Amino acid sequence: MSEAIKTDVLIIGAGPCGLFAVFELGLLDMKVHLVDILDKIGGQCAELYPEKPIYDIPGIPLVTGQGLTEALLEQIKPFDPTFHLNEMVESIEKIGDPGFRVTTDAGKVFECKVVVVSAGGGSFQPKRPPVPGIEAYENTSVFYAVRKMEQFRDREILIVGGGDSALDWTLNLHPLAKRITLLHRRDDFRAAPHSVEQMRKLVADGKMDLKIGQVTALEGADGKLSAAQVKGSDNAMSTISCDTMLPFFGLTMKLGPVANWGLQLENNLIPVETASFETNVPGIFAIGDINTYPGKLKLILSGFHEGALMAQKAHRYVYPDKRLVFQYTTSSSSLQKKLGVN
Amino acid sequence: MTKINFVDHSGETRTVDVENGATVMEAAIRNAVPGIEAECGGACACATCHVYVDEAWTEKVGKPTPMEEDMLDFGYDVRPNSRLSCQIKVSDELDGLVVTVPERQA
Ligand SMILES: Cc1cc2nc3c(=O)[nH]c(=O)nc-3n(C[C@H](O)[C@H](O)[C@H](O)COP(=O)(O)OP(=O)(O)OC[C@H]3O[C@@H](n4cnc5c(N)ncnc54)[C@H](O)[C@@H]3O)c2cc1C
Ligand code: FES
C-alpha cells in the first residue's frame, strides 16, 4: 500500500457539481483532491454532451458542456485542486470523528476529514453490447478496455466500433496481433480522420481486415471465443474467426462501488438532509445528481447550491475551533486575496 | 393531435396521441410505451430511444442527421430504417406513423 495522501476534503466525481464544490470549499480554506474514473474532467457534461448547449446556468444564457467545464476549471484555479483521473474510488473506511481513509482501484490511499460524494449517476463504465451470452466470455476473451497491450500479442482480434477507441486500439494493437479485424456497422467512422486514413491504408496493404456489419452471436466454449457471427448491411450472415473481441460502444453510468460505502440508498440515490446535504454518515456529504431529498431536481444549478451549503458544514469538521463569518466575494478583501484578485 | 403507432417486437400495436412539435420519443414516454428508455431525455446522446420506421413511412420521416448516425452506432441491431425517436418531430404529415420498437435498447 502506498503512503496516504492527506487532504482536508476528498471529492468523488469531477462533474460540474464536484468542480464547483472546490470553489466553495476553497473560499473557506479547505484543500481538495478529486478522483474520477473518467480520463477527463467534467462528468456528464464532458463525456456525454461536450458540444451540446446548456441554457439554464444562471447568468449564462448559453454554454456547451465542454465550455462549462472549462469555465469551472478557470474559476477554481486559485484553489489549486489535485485531480486523480482514471481511478475509481472503491472503499471508504472511517478512521476518525469524522475522518476517513479512501482507497482507489489503483491502490491510492487518501486520508481526509470530509468526503464529498458527487458521483452523478455513478461511475462511467464501458457499455456491454447486447450480444446474447457475451458475459460468458468477459475478461477471458472479451475485453472492454486495454490495460496491458502485451496481453494481446499473437491474438486474433476482432475490434468492434467506429469511434476513437476502436480506431486507436486497431492501430496500436496491429503490430502485436496475429490478425486484426475491425468491424463497424457502416463504412463511415466517427473517429479522427487521420486514424481512419491510417486504418484504410493498412487494409489496402492487406495488413488487416475491415468488415461492415454487426455482431449477432458468439461461438466458443468455456470462456474461449473462437468466432463471431456477423450480419452484414445486406443482411448476409458471415463468420469472423477470432479468439479475442474488443467492443467499444461508449460509456454508460453504473452506480458501482457507491453502494458499498455504508451509505443509506434509495433507488440508487443517497438521501441527504437539506441544510448541509450530509448523508447518514457524519462527515460524508452527497451533492449533485447522486443525492435525493424532497423536491430534488437533477439540475446543475441545484448541485451548485448544494455545494455551497455543504462547505459551511464541512468547515466545522475541518476547522472545529474556527468560527465562520459570512462574506461576499464582491466586498471581502480576505476572500479576494484567496481568489488572487486583490 | 397526431396519432403514432408503436408496434412492439411481438407485433402488438399501441396507438397514442401527441401534439405536433413533440417528438416520437416524447409520445412514447408520456404514454409509457414499453421498450423506449430515452435515458438522456432526448439529447441524442444515449441511443436508447431507437425505433424502426415502417417501410411505408421512411421517406416522409427522412434520414438521420450525421450526429444521429454517430449515435446510432451505439444501438443494437441497427437497420437501414433505424432512427432515434427523439430526433423525429411530429407533424400533421406524420399522422398515423408506424414505428417498431426493437427487442432491446443498447
Ligand atoms: C444530454 C444531457 C443534457 C443535459 N442538459 C442539462 C441542462 O441543460 N441543464 C442542467 O442543469 N443539467 C443538464 N443535464 C444534467 C447534468 O449534466 C447533470 O445534472 C450533472 O452533470 C450532474 O453533475 P454531477 O457533478 O452531480 O455528476 P456527473 O456529471 O454525473 O459526474 C459524476 C462523476 O463521478 C464519477 N464517479 C462516480 N462514481 C465514482 C467512483 N466510485 N470513483 C470515481 N469516480 C466516480 C463519474 O465517472 C462522473 O464523471 C444534462 C444531462 C445530459 C446527459
Ligand atoms: S433519448 Fe437519448 S438519444 Fe434519444
Short mmCIF file of C-alpha atoms and ligand atoms in Angstrom, two decimals:
data_model
loop_
_atom_site.label_atom_id
_atom_site.label_comp_id
_atom_site.label_asym_id
_atom_site.label_seq_id
_atom_site.Cartn_x
_atom_site.Cartn_y
_atom_site.Cartn_z
CA MET A 1 0.00 0.00 0.00
CA SER A 2 1.37 3.42 -0.93
CA GLU A 3 1.65 6.22 1.60
CA ALA A 4 -1.61 8.03 2.25
CA ILE A 5 -2.24 11.42 0.64
CA LYS A 6 -3.54 13.77 3.31
CA THR A 7 -6.17 16.34 2.41
CA ASP A 8 -8.98 18.26 4.09
CA VAL A 9 -11.63 17.09 1.67
CA LEU A 10 -11.79 14.29 -0.87
CA ILE A 11 -14.32 14.72 -3.67
CA ILE A 12 -15.50 11.62 -5.51
CA GLY A 13 -16.54 12.61 -9.04
CA ALA A 14 -15.21 15.55 -11.05
CA GLY A 15 -18.52 16.50 -12.71
CA PRO A 16 -19.80 20.09 -12.61
CA CYS A 17 -21.06 19.78 -9.02
CA GLY A 18 -17.79 18.36 -7.70
CA LEU A 19 -15.92 21.12 -9.51
CA PHE A 20 -17.98 23.97 -8.11
CA ALA A 21 -17.67 22.43 -4.64
CA VAL A 22 -13.91 23.02 -4.92
CA PHE A 23 -14.68 26.72 -5.22
CA GLU A 24 -16.97 26.88 -2.20
CA LEU A 25 -14.61 24.78 -0.08
CA GLY A 26 -11.63 26.82 -1.25
CA LEU A 27 -13.22 30.09 -0.17
CA LEU A 28 -13.38 28.56 3.28
CA ASP A 29 -9.70 27.47 3.20
CA MET A 30 -10.24 23.76 2.64
CA LYS A 31 -7.82 21.85 0.40
CA VAL A 32 -9.27 19.37 -2.04
CA HIS A 33 -8.31 16.29 -4.03
CA LEU A 34 -10.73 14.86 -6.61
CA VAL A 35 -10.94 11.32 -8.02
CA ASP A 36 -12.76 10.35 -11.21
CA ILE A 37 -12.84 7.12 -13.18
CA LEU A 38 -13.06 9.08 -16.44
CA ASP A 39 -9.90 10.10 -18.25
CA LYS A 40 -11.19 13.66 -18.36
CA ILE A 41 -12.68 16.31 -16.09
CA GLY A 42 -16.35 17.38 -16.36
CA GLY A 43 -18.53 14.31 -15.70
CA GLN A 44 -21.63 14.01 -17.90
CA CYS A 45 -21.02 17.45 -19.44
CA ALA A 46 -17.65 16.38 -20.81
CA GLU A 47 -18.42 12.74 -21.59
CA LEU A 48 -21.99 12.78 -22.85
CA TYR A 49 -22.59 16.21 -24.34
CA PRO A 50 -19.41 18.29 -24.70
CA GLU A 51 -20.73 20.12 -27.75
CA LYS A 52 -24.38 20.48 -26.81
CA PRO A 53 -25.76 23.74 -25.42
CA ILE A 54 -26.96 24.25 -21.85
CA TYR A 55 -29.42 27.13 -21.42
CA ASP A 56 -30.17 27.10 -17.70
CA ILE A 57 -26.96 28.00 -15.91
CA PRO A 58 -27.92 31.18 -14.00
CA GLY A 59 -26.43 34.26 -15.63
CA ILE A 60 -25.05 32.35 -18.61
CA PRO A 61 -27.59 32.29 -21.46
CA LEU A 62 -25.74 29.59 -23.41
CA VAL A 63 -22.73 27.42 -22.76
CA THR A 64 -21.71 23.97 -24.05
CA GLY A 65 -20.91 21.04 -21.77
CA GLN A 66 -17.23 21.46 -22.51
CA GLY A 67 -17.45 25.24 -22.20
CA LEU A 68 -18.98 24.95 -18.73
CA THR A 69 -16.28 22.50 -17.67
CA GLU A 70 -13.55 24.85 -18.83
CA ALA A 71 -15.17 27.84 -17.14
CA LEU A 72 -15.44 25.94 -13.85
CA LEU A 73 -11.79 24.89 -14.09
CA GLU A 74 -10.84 28.53 -14.60
CA GLN A 75 -12.97 29.56 -11.64
CA ILE A 76 -11.40 27.03 -9.25
CA LYS A 77 -7.83 27.55 -10.43
CA PRO A 78 -6.89 29.77 -7.46
CA PHE A 79 -7.55 26.83 -5.15
CA ASP A 80 -5.19 24.51 -6.99
CA PRO A 81 -7.15 21.26 -6.61
CA THR A 82 -5.41 17.97 -7.44
CA PHE A 83 -7.12 15.60 -9.88
CA HIS A 84 -6.69 11.83 -9.91
CA LEU A 85 -8.22 10.65 -13.17
CA ASN A 86 -8.71 7.11 -14.48
CA GLU A 87 -9.22 5.95 -10.92
CA MET A 88 -12.30 4.62 -9.23
CA VAL A 89 -12.90 5.06 -5.53
CA GLU A 90 -13.52 1.61 -4.15
CA SER A 91 -13.75 1.90 -0.39
CA ILE A 92 -14.27 4.41 2.39
CA GLU A 93 -13.23 3.48 5.88
CA LYS A 94 -13.92 5.52 8.99
CA ILE A 95 -10.75 6.39 10.90
CA GLY A 96 -11.75 9.47 12.93
CA ASP A 97 -14.63 11.51 14.18
CA PRO A 98 -15.01 12.42 11.45
CA GLY A 99 -12.09 11.19 9.41
CA PHE A 100 -11.86 8.76 6.55
CA ARG A 101 -9.43 6.57 4.65
CA VAL A 102 -10.40 6.35 0.99
CA THR A 103 -8.88 3.81 -1.40
CA THR A 104 -8.96 3.70 -5.20
CA ASP A 105 -8.74 0.75 -7.56
CA ALA A 106 -5.22 1.88 -8.44
CA GLY A 107 -4.24 1.38 -4.80
CA LYS A 108 -4.03 5.09 -3.99
CA VAL A 109 -4.96 5.96 -0.42
CA PHE A 110 -6.28 9.28 0.89
CA GLU A 111 -6.80 10.38 4.45
CA CYS A 112 -9.27 13.20 4.87
CA LYS A 113 -11.62 14.86 7.32
CA VAL A 114 -14.54 15.11 4.94
CA VAL A 115 -15.73 13.11 1.91
CA VAL A 116 -17.97 14.67 -0.72
CA VAL A 117 -19.73 12.19 -2.98
CA SER A 118 -20.60 13.94 -6.26
CA ALA A 119 -20.77 10.73 -8.22
CA GLY A 120 -23.67 11.70 -10.52
CA GLY A 121 -25.33 8.59 -11.90
CA GLY A 122 -22.36 6.52 -10.76
CA SER A 123 -19.08 5.73 -12.41
CA PHE A 124 -18.80 5.72 -16.15
CA GLN A 125 -18.23 2.18 -17.34
CA PRO A 126 -17.99 0.65 -20.80
CA LYS A 127 -21.30 -0.34 -22.37
CA ARG A 128 -21.82 -4.03 -22.87
CA PRO A 129 -23.15 -4.65 -26.39
CA PRO A 130 -26.38 -6.66 -26.18
CA VAL A 131 -24.97 -9.78 -27.82
CA PRO A 132 -26.53 -12.89 -26.28
CA GLY A 133 -24.17 -14.79 -23.99
CA ILE A 134 -21.35 -12.22 -24.13
CA GLU A 135 -20.98 -12.33 -20.32
CA ALA A 136 -19.52 -15.83 -20.52
CA TYR A 137 -16.51 -14.52 -22.43
CA GLU A 138 -15.83 -11.34 -20.48
CA ASN A 139 -12.29 -10.98 -19.13
CA THR A 140 -11.17 -14.19 -20.84
CA SER A 141 -11.85 -13.39 -24.49
CA VAL A 142 -13.92 -10.21 -24.44
CA PHE A 143 -12.39 -7.03 -23.04
CA TYR A 144 -13.83 -3.51 -22.83
CA ALA A 145 -10.53 -1.81 -22.17
CA VAL A 146 -6.88 -2.44 -22.89
CA ARG A 147 -4.77 -2.30 -19.76
CA LYS A 148 -1.68 -4.11 -20.98
CA MET A 149 -1.05 -4.33 -24.73
CA GLU A 150 1.28 -7.31 -24.30
CA GLN A 151 -1.72 -9.40 -23.29
CA PHE A 152 -2.87 -9.24 -26.90
CA ARG A 153 0.32 -10.39 -28.59
CA ASP A 154 -0.29 -13.03 -31.27
CA ARG A 155 -4.02 -12.95 -30.74
CA GLU A 156 -6.62 -12.99 -33.46
CA ILE A 157 -8.52 -9.86 -32.53
CA LEU A 158 -11.93 -8.57 -33.52
CA ILE A 159 -12.37 -4.88 -32.67
CA VAL A 160 -15.93 -3.57 -32.87
CA GLY A 161 -16.89 0.11 -33.15
CA GLY A 162 -16.30 3.23 -35.18
CA GLY A 163 -15.12 5.80 -32.67
CA ASP A 164 -11.69 6.87 -31.48
CA SER A 165 -11.21 3.99 -29.02
CA ALA A 166 -11.93 1.39 -31.70
CA LEU A 167 -9.62 3.03 -34.23
CA ASP A 168 -6.83 3.85 -31.78
CA TRP A 169 -6.66 0.28 -30.50
CA THR A 170 -6.82 -1.09 -34.02
CA LEU A 171 -3.73 0.95 -34.88
CA ASN A 172 -1.91 0.31 -31.60
CA LEU A 173 -2.52 -3.42 -31.43
CA HIS A 174 -1.98 -4.11 -35.09
CA PRO A 175 1.82 -4.61 -34.81
CA LEU A 176 1.38 -7.09 -31.94
CA ALA A 177 -1.62 -9.08 -33.03
CA LYS A 178 -1.66 -12.13 -35.22
CA ARG A 179 -4.50 -10.58 -37.18
CA ILE A 180 -6.89 -7.71 -36.58
CA THR A 181 -10.38 -7.34 -37.98
CA LEU A 182 -12.22 -4.08 -37.44
CA LEU A 183 -15.99 -4.40 -37.58
CA HIS A 184 -18.33 -1.43 -37.81
CA ARG A 185 -21.97 -1.19 -38.81
CA ARG A 186 -21.31 1.31 -41.61
CA ASP A 187 -18.39 2.37 -43.73
CA ASP A 188 -18.22 5.77 -42.07
CA PHE A 189 -16.31 6.47 -38.86
CA ARG A 190 -16.70 8.95 -36.02
CA ALA A 191 -13.02 8.63 -35.17
CA ALA A 192 -10.42 11.26 -36.01
CA PRO A 193 -9.90 11.38 -39.80
CA HIS A 194 -6.14 10.73 -39.64
CA SER A 195 -6.62 7.45 -37.75
CA VAL A 196 -9.29 6.41 -40.23
CA GLU A 197 -6.82 7.12 -43.03
CA GLN A 198 -4.12 5.05 -41.37
CA MET A 199 -6.56 2.19 -40.88
CA ARG A 200 -7.64 2.31 -44.53
CA LYS A 201 -4.00 2.17 -45.60
CA LEU A 202 -3.41 -0.97 -43.53
CA VAL A 203 -6.49 -2.53 -45.10
CA ALA A 204 -5.32 -1.58 -48.60
CA ASP A 205 -1.90 -3.10 -47.87
CA GLY A 206 -3.57 -6.33 -46.79
CA LYS A 207 -2.29 -5.98 -43.21
CA MET A 208 -5.70 -6.05 -41.53
CA ASP A 209 -9.35 -6.58 -42.38
CA LEU A 210 -12.27 -4.20 -42.31
CA LYS A 211 -15.77 -5.64 -42.21
CA ILE A 212 -19.09 -3.81 -42.27
CA GLY A 213 -21.81 -5.32 -40.12
CA GLN A 214 -22.94 -6.09 -36.60
CA VAL A 215 -22.18 -8.98 -34.25
CA THR A 216 -25.24 -11.13 -33.62
CA ALA A 217 -23.76 -14.13 -31.80
CA LEU A 218 -20.53 -15.53 -30.43
CA GLU A 219 -19.08 -19.02 -30.84
CA GLY A 220 -16.76 -20.74 -28.43
CA ALA A 221 -16.66 -22.76 -25.24
CA ASP A 222 -15.53 -22.36 -21.63
CA GLY A 223 -15.00 -18.63 -21.98
CA LYS A 224 -12.77 -19.17 -25.03
CA LEU A 225 -14.01 -17.38 -28.07
CA SER A 226 -13.48 -18.97 -31.49
CA ALA A 227 -15.61 -16.85 -33.82
CA ALA A 228 -18.21 -14.14 -34.09
CA GLN A 229 -21.27 -14.29 -36.28
CA VAL A 230 -21.87 -11.11 -38.17
CA LYS A 231 -24.83 -9.73 -40.04
CA GLY A 232 -23.76 -7.53 -42.93
CA SER A 233 -25.53 -4.37 -44.06
CA ASP A 234 -27.11 -6.52 -46.83
CA ASN A 235 -28.39 -8.91 -44.10
CA ALA A 236 -25.98 -11.62 -45.28
CA MET A 237 -24.56 -13.66 -42.41
CA SER A 238 -20.86 -14.40 -42.13
CA THR A 239 -18.41 -15.67 -39.54
CA ILE A 240 -15.26 -13.95 -38.39
CA SER A 241 -12.72 -16.20 -36.76
CA CYS A 242 -11.23 -14.60 -33.61
CA ASP A 243 -10.02 -15.54 -30.13
CA THR A 244 -10.37 -12.04 -28.70
CA MET A 245 -13.04 -9.38 -29.05
CA LEU A 246 -12.76 -5.74 -28.03
CA PRO A 247 -16.14 -3.97 -28.29
CA PHE A 248 -16.12 -0.17 -27.99
CA PHE A 249 -19.69 1.04 -27.61
CA GLY A 250 -19.15 4.06 -25.43
CA LEU A 251 -19.76 4.52 -21.74
CA THR A 252 -22.78 4.30 -19.51
CA MET A 253 -23.21 5.24 -15.85
CA LYS A 254 -23.42 2.44 -13.29
CA LEU A 255 -23.77 3.06 -9.59
CA GLY A 256 -20.70 0.92 -8.91
CA PRO A 257 -18.89 0.94 -5.58
CA VAL A 258 -21.01 3.80 -4.15
CA ALA A 259 -23.33 1.05 -2.93
CA ASN A 260 -20.63 -0.40 -0.67
CA TRP A 261 -19.76 2.63 1.42
CA GLY A 262 -22.25 2.14 4.21
CA LEU A 263 -24.42 4.99 2.95
CA GLN A 264 -28.17 4.73 3.00
CA LEU A 265 -29.55 4.32 -0.53
CA GLU A 266 -32.98 4.94 -2.03
CA ASN A 267 -33.45 3.83 -5.65
CA ASN A 268 -29.70 4.06 -6.17
CA LEU A 269 -29.60 7.60 -4.79
CA ILE A 270 -28.20 8.85 -1.50
CA PRO A 271 -30.75 10.54 0.77
CA VAL A 272 -29.46 13.72 2.42
CA GLU A 273 -30.84 16.40 4.71
CA THR A 274 -31.20 19.77 3.04
CA ALA A 275 -29.41 22.09 5.47
CA SER A 276 -25.96 20.77 4.57
CA PHE A 277 -26.52 17.80 2.25
CA GLU A 278 -24.89 15.43 4.70
CA THR A 279 -25.59 11.70 4.42
CA ASN A 280 -26.45 9.30 7.22
CA VAL A 281 -22.70 9.13 7.97
CA PRO A 282 -21.50 12.38 9.60
CA GLY A 283 -18.64 13.84 7.57
CA ILE A 284 -19.77 12.29 4.29
CA PHE A 285 -21.79 14.63 2.06
CA ALA A 286 -23.59 13.92 -1.21
CA ILE A 287 -24.25 16.63 -3.80
CA GLY A 288 -25.43 16.77 -7.41
CA ASP A 289 -27.26 14.05 -9.31
CA ILE A 290 -26.36 11.31 -6.82
CA ASN A 291 -28.41 12.69 -3.91
CA THR A 292 -32.11 12.78 -3.23
CA TYR A 293 -34.41 14.80 -0.97
CA PRO A 294 -37.98 16.04 -1.23
CA GLY A 295 -38.20 18.32 -4.27
CA LYS A 296 -34.81 17.35 -5.69
CA LEU A 297 -34.17 18.47 -9.28
CA LYS A 298 -31.31 16.84 -11.19
CA LEU A 299 -30.01 20.13 -12.48
CA ILE A 300 -26.52 21.55 -12.41
CA LEU A 301 -27.72 24.70 -10.66
CA SER A 302 -29.17 22.64 -7.78
CA GLY A 303 -25.81 20.91 -7.34
CA PHE A 304 -24.06 24.28 -7.16
CA HIS A 305 -26.35 25.39 -4.34
CA GLU A 306 -25.84 22.09 -2.54
CA GLY A 307 -22.07 22.54 -2.74
CA ALA A 308 -22.24 25.97 -1.13
CA LEU A 309 -24.26 24.76 1.84
CA MET A 310 -22.17 21.61 2.19
CA ALA A 311 -18.99 23.71 2.52
CA GLN A 312 -20.38 25.55 5.55
CA LYS A 313 -20.85 22.32 7.48
CA ALA A 314 -17.61 20.78 6.18
CA HIS A 315 -15.77 23.78 7.63
CA ARG A 316 -16.91 22.80 11.10
CA TYR A 317 -15.30 19.39 10.73
CA VAL A 318 -12.07 20.63 9.18
CA TYR A 319 -11.67 23.66 11.48
CA PRO A 320 -13.64 22.81 14.64
CA ASP A 321 -12.16 25.79 16.50
CA LYS A 322 -12.71 28.45 13.86
CA ARG A 323 -15.87 30.49 13.58
CA LEU A 324 -17.29 31.13 10.12
CA VAL A 325 -18.13 34.70 9.17
CA PHE A 326 -20.45 35.19 6.22
CA GLN A 327 -18.77 37.21 3.47
CA TYR A 328 -19.34 38.33 -0.11
CA THR A 329 -16.72 37.81 -2.83
CA THR A 330 -17.59 41.33 -4.06
CA SER A 331 -16.52 43.10 -0.92
CA SER A 332 -14.44 40.83 1.29
CA SER A 333 -10.74 41.56 0.93
CA SER A 334 -9.83 38.24 2.53
CA LEU A 335 -11.92 36.27 0.01
CA GLN A 336 -10.47 38.31 -2.81
CA LYS A 337 -6.97 37.53 -1.61
CA LYS A 338 -7.76 33.83 -1.78
CA LEU A 339 -9.07 34.30 -5.31
CA GLY A 340 -5.87 36.10 -6.23
CA VAL A 341 -7.71 39.21 -7.41
CA ASN A 342 -6.52 41.54 -4.68
CA MET B 1 -53.50 15.76 -32.18
CA THR B 2 -51.50 13.35 -34.27
CA LYS B 3 -51.60 9.58 -33.95
CA ILE B 4 -48.44 7.49 -33.65
CA ASN B 5 -48.47 3.68 -33.69
CA PHE B 6 -45.85 1.76 -31.75
CA VAL B 7 -45.51 -1.91 -32.64
CA ASP B 8 -43.64 -3.99 -30.08
CA HIS B 9 -41.38 -6.82 -31.18
CA SER B 10 -44.15 -9.38 -30.59
CA GLY B 11 -46.29 -7.50 -33.10
CA GLU B 12 -48.76 -5.81 -30.76
CA THR B 13 -49.66 -2.22 -31.67
CA ARG B 14 -50.24 0.66 -29.26
CA THR B 15 -51.64 3.91 -30.64
CA VAL B 16 -51.02 7.19 -28.83
CA ASP B 17 -51.98 10.82 -29.45
CA VAL B 18 -49.40 13.56 -29.37
CA GLU B 19 -49.36 17.23 -30.29
CA ASN B 20 -47.37 18.49 -33.25
CA GLY B 21 -43.91 19.71 -32.36
CA ALA B 22 -43.30 16.99 -29.77
CA THR B 23 -41.01 14.09 -30.65
CA VAL B 24 -41.92 10.47 -31.23
CA MET B 25 -39.81 9.64 -28.15
CA GLU B 26 -41.89 12.05 -26.04
CA ALA B 27 -45.05 10.43 -27.35
CA ALA B 28 -43.73 7.08 -26.14
CA ILE B 29 -42.50 8.25 -22.73
CA ARG B 30 -45.66 10.21 -21.87
CA ASN B 31 -47.75 7.18 -22.67
CA ALA B 32 -45.41 4.69 -21.02
CA VAL B 33 -44.84 2.75 -24.22
CA PRO B 34 -42.59 -0.14 -23.21
CA GLY B 35 -39.17 -0.53 -24.82
CA ILE B 36 -38.33 3.15 -25.21
CA GLU B 37 -35.91 4.14 -22.46
CA ALA B 38 -34.68 7.59 -23.50
CA GLU B 39 -32.01 7.81 -20.81
CA CYS B 40 -30.66 11.15 -21.99
CA GLY B 41 -34.05 12.81 -22.24
CA GLY B 42 -33.92 13.44 -25.95
CA ALA B 43 -30.49 14.98 -26.35
CA CYS B 44 -29.36 12.48 -28.98
CA ALA B 45 -26.78 11.28 -26.50
CA CYS B 46 -27.81 7.74 -25.49
CA ALA B 47 -29.38 5.76 -28.37
CA THR B 48 -31.93 4.17 -26.02
CA CYS B 49 -34.91 5.55 -27.97
CA HIS B 50 -34.10 3.50 -31.09
CA VAL B 51 -37.03 2.55 -33.37
CA TYR B 52 -37.52 1.07 -36.84
CA VAL B 53 -39.63 3.25 -39.09
CA ASP B 54 -42.22 1.28 -41.07
CA GLU B 55 -41.15 0.98 -44.70
CA ALA B 56 -44.23 2.92 -45.85
CA TRP B 57 -43.09 5.93 -43.80
CA THR B 58 -39.33 6.06 -44.25
CA GLU B 59 -39.48 8.67 -46.97
CA LYS B 60 -41.76 11.04 -45.03
CA VAL B 61 -39.73 10.64 -41.84
CA GLY B 62 -36.46 11.22 -43.62
CA LYS B 63 -32.87 10.25 -42.93
CA PRO B 64 -30.92 10.71 -39.71
CA THR B 65 -28.50 13.63 -39.47
CA PRO B 66 -24.77 12.80 -39.20
CA MET B 67 -24.93 13.38 -35.43
CA GLU B 68 -27.78 10.89 -35.14
CA GLU B 69 -25.92 8.38 -37.35
CA ASP B 70 -22.98 8.62 -34.95
CA MET B 71 -25.26 7.90 -32.02
CA LEU B 72 -26.92 5.01 -33.86
CA ASP B 73 -23.51 3.30 -33.78
CA PHE B 74 -24.34 2.54 -30.15
CA GLY B 75 -27.68 0.93 -30.97
CA TYR B 76 -28.44 -2.77 -31.15
CA ASP B 77 -29.41 -4.40 -34.46
CA VAL B 78 -29.38 -1.15 -36.38
CA ARG B 79 -31.07 -1.38 -39.78
CA PRO B 80 -31.45 0.93 -42.78
CA ASN B 81 -34.81 2.13 -41.36
CA SER B 82 -33.43 2.75 -37.87
CA ARG B 83 -33.98 6.15 -36.27
CA LEU B 84 -33.64 7.64 -32.82
CA SER B 85 -37.21 8.54 -31.93
CA CYS B 86 -36.16 11.67 -30.01
CA GLN B 87 -34.97 13.11 -33.31
CA ILE B 88 -38.30 12.68 -35.13
CA LYS B 89 -40.58 15.69 -34.72
CA VAL B 90 -44.27 15.03 -35.03
CA SER B 91 -46.28 16.99 -37.62
CA ASP B 92 -49.58 16.55 -39.50
CA GLU B 93 -47.59 14.82 -42.20
CA LEU B 94 -46.74 12.02 -39.82
CA ASP B 95 -50.32 11.36 -38.69
CA GLY B 96 -50.65 7.58 -38.46
CA LEU B 97 -46.90 6.94 -38.42
CA VAL B 98 -45.94 3.35 -37.63
CA VAL B 99 -42.69 2.56 -35.83
CA THR B 100 -41.47 -0.73 -34.38
CA VAL B 101 -39.71 -0.86 -31.03
CA PRO B 102 -36.63 -3.11 -31.14
CA GLU B 103 -36.32 -6.17 -28.97
CA ARG B 104 -33.90 -4.31 -26.76
CA GLN B 105 -32.25 -0.94 -26.44
CA ALA B 106 -28.48 -0.63 -26.21
C1 LIG C 1 -27.58 15.01 -22.66
C2 LIG C 1 -27.74 15.71 -21.34
C3 LIG C 1 -28.14 17.03 -21.31
C4 LIG C 1 -28.26 17.70 -20.08
N1 LIG C 1 -28.65 19.01 -20.08
C5 LIG C 1 -28.72 19.69 -18.90
C6 LIG C 1 -29.11 21.08 -18.86
O1 LIG C 1 -29.41 21.68 -19.90
N2 LIG C 1 -29.13 21.70 -17.65
C7 LIG C 1 -28.82 21.06 -16.48
O2 LIG C 1 -28.83 21.69 -15.42
N3 LIG C 1 -28.48 19.74 -16.49
C8 LIG C 1 -28.42 19.06 -17.66
N4 LIG C 1 -28.10 17.73 -17.66
C9 LIG C 1 -27.83 17.07 -16.37
C10 LIG C 1 -26.45 17.44 -15.84
O3 LIG C 1 -25.45 17.07 -16.78
C11 LIG C 1 -26.24 16.72 -14.53
O4 LIG C 1 -27.18 17.21 -13.61
C12 LIG C 1 -24.82 17.00 -14.00
O5 LIG C 1 -23.84 16.50 -14.85
C13 LIG C 1 -24.67 16.37 -12.61
O6 LIG C 1 -23.38 16.70 -12.17
P1 LIG C 1 -22.65 15.86 -11.05
O7 LIG C 1 -21.38 16.60 -10.79
O8 LIG C 1 -23.59 15.61 -9.94
O9 LIG C 1 -22.37 14.43 -11.67
P2 LIG C 1 -21.80 13.90 -13.08
O10 LIG C 1 -21.69 14.95 -14.08
O11 LIG C 1 -22.64 12.72 -13.36
O12 LIG C 1 -20.34 13.41 -12.69
C14 LIG C 1 -20.12 12.38 -11.78
C15 LIG C 1 -18.72 11.83 -11.97
O13 LIG C 1 -18.43 10.96 -10.88
C16 LIG C 1 -17.65 9.89 -11.36
N5 LIG C 1 -17.75 8.78 -10.43
C17 LIG C 1 -18.88 8.17 -9.96
N6 LIG C 1 -18.57 7.20 -9.09
C18 LIG C 1 -17.20 7.19 -9.00
C19 LIG C 1 -16.27 6.40 -8.25
N7 LIG C 1 -16.65 5.42 -7.43
N8 LIG C 1 -14.95 6.65 -8.41
C20 LIG C 1 -14.53 7.64 -9.26
N9 LIG C 1 -15.37 8.42 -9.98
C21 LIG C 1 -16.69 8.18 -9.84
C22 LIG C 1 -18.25 9.61 -12.71
O14 LIG C 1 -17.33 8.91 -13.53
C23 LIG C 1 -18.58 11.01 -13.23
O15 LIG C 1 -17.53 11.55 -14.01
C24 LIG C 1 -27.97 17.03 -18.86
C25 LIG C 1 -27.56 15.70 -18.91
C26 LIG C 1 -27.44 15.03 -20.12
C27 LIG C 1 -26.98 13.60 -20.15
S1 FES C 2 -33.41 9.85 -25.90
FE1 FES C 2 -31.29 9.61 -25.85
S2 FES C 2 -30.79 9.53 -27.94
FE2 FES C 2 -32.92 9.74 -27.97
#
